[in-house]
Amino acid sequence: TEVIEVMAVSPKADWLACGEGNAGIKMIPVNGEGTQYELRGHSGSIKSLIFSFDGKSLYSAALDGKVLKWDLAARTSIDVSSGMMQITSIDLSSDGKYLAGMSNEGKALVWNPDEKSDNFRIESAGKTIRSIRFKPAEERIAVGYNDGTIELWDIATRKITSEFTAHNVAVNDIQFNSRHPQMATAGGDGTLKLW
């Protein structure tokens, strides 16, 4: 009976995580092994879900601004929020070291939950961030703005390595191909581009 806001599939495709409007996360076994259960820890609608690459953890972000890391075996969570801003959308680096989060105000933060000093903000005057995505197997991140611009950042140096106009309007989403050096972008003008 609840509205599903967001979904994620585990790396082995054996679990489907469904973020609900009532702040719950429904875990559904896809292959028929296991029993459906619910995770509760947020106080706002779930807006982002991502599994760790080993499938043992699930990260969630909600309208309450918190980021939780779930131990799926124990069905418990710890708060891995940075405390620097309220995050509603997240991505995870392929080595699992960094989280990238975006706020409703269009600002972004990259942080290491284990090292509180290892974090930095991404924001550009007069622009609003609409999408953020780690590049697989590299310490780089792509940031899409409301004006159609995309910036590629080096996490180690915390500097922009490339900037280009991808669309004439907002960049709604960015996805990387994990097998080939390609990036796909979706613009608010209804176009999809492969880079």
Coordinates of C-alpha atoms in Angstrom, one line a residue:
T1 CA 0.0 0.0 0.0
E2 CA 3.0 2.3 0.3
V3 CA 4.4 4.4 -2.6
I4 CA 7.9 3.2 -3.7
E5 CA 10.1 6.2 -4.2
V6 CA 13.4 4.5 -5.3
M7 CA 14.7 1.0 -5.9
A8 CA 18.1 -0.8 -6.0
V9 CA 19.2 -4.3 -7.0
S10 CA 22.0 -6.1 -5.1
P11 CA 25.2 -6.9 -7.0
K12 CA 24.3 -10.6 -7.2
A13 CA 20.7 -9.7 -8.2
D14 CA 19.3 -11.7 -5.3
W15 CA 17.7 -8.8 -3.4
L16 CA 15.6 -5.8 -4.4
A17 CA 15.6 -2.8 -1.9
C18 CA 12.6 -0.5 -2.2
G19 CA 12.5 2.9 -0.5
E20 CA 9.1 3.8 0.6
G21 CA 7.3 7.1 1.3
N22 CA 6.7 6.1 4.9
A23 CA 10.5 6.0 5.6
G24 CA 10.8 2.3 5.4
I25 CA 13.0 0.1 3.2
K26 CA 11.4 -3.1 2.0
M27 CA 13.9 -5.9 1.2
I28 CA 12.4 -8.4 -1.3
P29 CA 14.2 -11.6 -2.2
V30 CA 14.3 -11.8 -6.0
N31 CA 15.4 -15.4 -6.5
G32 CA 12.9 -16.9 -4.0
E33 CA 15.5 -17.6 -1.3
G34 CA 15.0 -15.6 1.9
T35 CA 12.1 -13.8 3.5
Q36 CA 10.9 -10.3 2.8
Y37 CA 11.7 -7.9 5.6
E38 CA 11.7 -4.2 6.3
L39 CA 14.4 -1.8 7.6
R40 CA 13.5 1.2 9.7
G41 CA 15.7 4.0 10.8
H42 CA 14.8 7.1 8.8
S43 CA 12.0 9.6 9.7
G44 CA 11.5 10.9 6.1
S45 CA 10.7 9.4 2.7
I46 CA 13.6 7.3 1.3
K47 CA 15.1 9.1 -1.7
S48 CA 18.3 7.2 -2.5
L49 CA 19.5 3.6 -2.1
I50 CA 22.8 1.9 -3.1
F51 CA 24.3 -1.4 -2.3
S52 CA 27.9 -1.9 -1.5
F53 CA 29.9 -3.7 -4.2
D54 CA 30.1 -6.8 -2.0
G55 CA 26.4 -6.8 -1.3
K56 CA 26.8 -6.9 2.4
S57 CA 25.7 -3.3 3.1
L58 CA 23.0 -0.9 1.9
Y59 CA 23.3 2.8 2.0
S60 CA 20.2 5.0 2.2
A61 CA 19.4 8.7 2.1
A62 CA 16.1 10.2 3.0
L63 CA 14.2 13.5 3.4
D64 CA 15.3 13.6 7.0
G65 CA 18.8 14.4 5.6
K66 CA 20.5 11.4 7.1
V67 CA 22.7 8.8 5.4
L68 CA 22.5 5.3 7.0
K69 CA 24.7 2.3 6.3
W70 CA 22.8 -0.9 6.8
D71 CA 24.5 -4.2 7.8
L72 CA 22.1 -6.5 5.9
A73 CA 23.1 -9.7 7.9
A74 CA 22.4 -8.0 11.3
R75 CA 19.6 -5.7 9.9
T76 CA 21.1 -2.8 11.8
S77 CA 22.3 0.6 10.7
I78 CA 24.8 3.3 11.7
D79 CA 24.6 6.9 10.8
V80 CA 27.4 7.8 8.3
S81 CA 26.2 11.3 7.6
S82 CA 28.9 13.9 7.4
G83 CA 27.1 16.5 9.6
M84 CA 28.0 19.2 7.0
M85 CA 24.7 19.2 5.1
Q86 CA 21.5 17.3 4.8
I87 CA 21.9 14.7 2.1
T88 CA 19.0 13.3 0.1
S89 CA 20.8 11.6 -2.8
I90 CA 24.0 9.4 -2.6
D91 CA 26.5 7.5 -4.7
L92 CA 29.3 5.2 -3.6
S93 CA 32.8 5.0 -5.0
S94 CA 33.8 1.6 -6.5
D95 CA 36.3 1.0 -3.7
G96 CA 33.7 1.8 -1.1
K97 CA 35.9 4.5 0.5
Y98 CA 33.9 7.6 -0.5
L99 CA 30.3 8.6 -0.5
A100 CA 29.0 11.5 -2.6
G101 CA 25.9 13.2 -1.5
M102 CA 23.6 15.9 -2.9
S103 CA 21.3 18.1 -0.9
N104 CA 17.9 19.5 -2.0
E105 CA 19.5 22.9 -2.4
G106 CA 21.7 21.6 -5.2
K107 CA 25.0 21.4 -3.3
A108 CA 27.2 18.3 -3.1
L109 CA 29.7 16.8 -0.6
V110 CA 32.2 14.0 -1.0
W111 CA 33.3 12.3 2.2
N112 CA 35.0 9.3 3.7
P113 CA 32.7 8.0 6.6
D114 CA 35.8 6.6 8.4
E115 CA 37.8 9.8 8.2
K116 CA 35.8 12.9 9.2
S117 CA 38.6 15.2 8.0
D118 CA 38.6 13.6 4.5
N119 CA 35.7 15.5 2.9
F120 CA 35.1 18.4 0.6
R121 CA 32.1 20.4 -0.8
I122 CA 31.3 20.9 -4.4
E123 CA 29.4 24.0 -5.4
S124 CA 29.5 26.6 -8.1
A125 CA 28.3 30.1 -7.7
G126 CA 25.0 30.7 -9.5
K127 CA 24.6 27.0 -10.4
T128 CA 22.6 24.1 -8.9
I129 CA 23.8 20.6 -8.9
R130 CA 21.3 18.1 -10.4
S131 CA 23.3 14.9 -10.6
I132 CA 26.5 13.4 -9.2
R133 CA 28.2 10.0 -10.0
F134 CA 31.5 8.3 -9.3
K135 CA 33.5 7.0 -12.3
P136 CA 34.0 3.2 -11.8
A137 CA 37.6 2.1 -10.7
E138 CA 38.8 5.7 -10.6
E139 CA 38.9 8.4 -7.9
R140 CA 36.9 10.7 -10.2
I141 CA 33.4 12.1 -9.9
A142 CA 31.1 13.7 -12.5
V143 CA 28.9 16.5 -11.5
G144 CA 25.9 17.7 -13.6
Y145 CA 24.5 21.2 -13.2
N146 CA 21.1 22.9 -13.9
D147 CA 22.7 24.8 -16.9
G148 CA 23.7 21.7 -18.7
T149 CA 27.4 21.8 -17.7
I150 CA 29.3 18.7 -16.5
E151 CA 32.5 18.9 -14.4
L152 CA 34.8 16.0 -13.8
W153 CA 36.6 16.2 -10.4
D154 CA 39.7 14.4 -9.2
I155 CA 39.0 13.3 -5.6
A156 CA 42.6 13.2 -4.5
T157 CA 43.5 16.7 -5.6
R158 CA 39.9 18.1 -5.1
K159 CA 40.2 19.9 -8.4
I160 CA 38.2 20.0 -11.6
T161 CA 40.0 18.1 -14.4
S162 CA 37.5 18.7 -17.2
E163 CA 34.4 20.8 -17.8
F164 CA 32.1 20.9 -20.8
T165 CA 28.5 21.6 -21.9
A166 CA 26.6 18.4 -22.2
H167 CA 23.1 19.8 -22.7
N168 CA 21.3 23.1 -23.2
V169 CA 19.3 22.6 -20.0
A170 CA 19.8 20.7 -16.7
V171 CA 21.7 17.4 -16.5
N172 CA 19.1 15.2 -14.9
D173 CA 21.3 12.0 -14.6
I174 CA 24.7 10.6 -15.3
Q175 CA 25.7 7.0 -15.6
F176 CA 29.0 5.4 -16.4
N177 CA 29.6 2.1 -18.3
S178 CA 31.6 -0.1 -16.0
R179 CA 33.1 -2.1 -18.9
H180 CA 33.8 0.5 -21.5
P181 CA 35.1 4.1 -21.2
Q182 CA 31.7 5.7 -21.8
M183 CA 29.4 8.0 -20.0
A184 CA 25.7 8.6 -20.6
T185 CA 23.9 11.8 -19.7
A186 CA 20.1 12.6 -19.6
G187 CA 19.1 16.2 -20.1
G188 CA 15.9 18.1 -19.1
D189 CA 15.3 18.7 -22.9
G190 CA 14.5 14.9 -23.3
T191 CA 17.8 14.0 -25.0
L192 CA 20.2 11.2 -24.0
K193 CA 23.8 11.5 -25.0
L194 CA 26.6 8.9 -24.9
W195 CA 30.1 10.2 -24.4

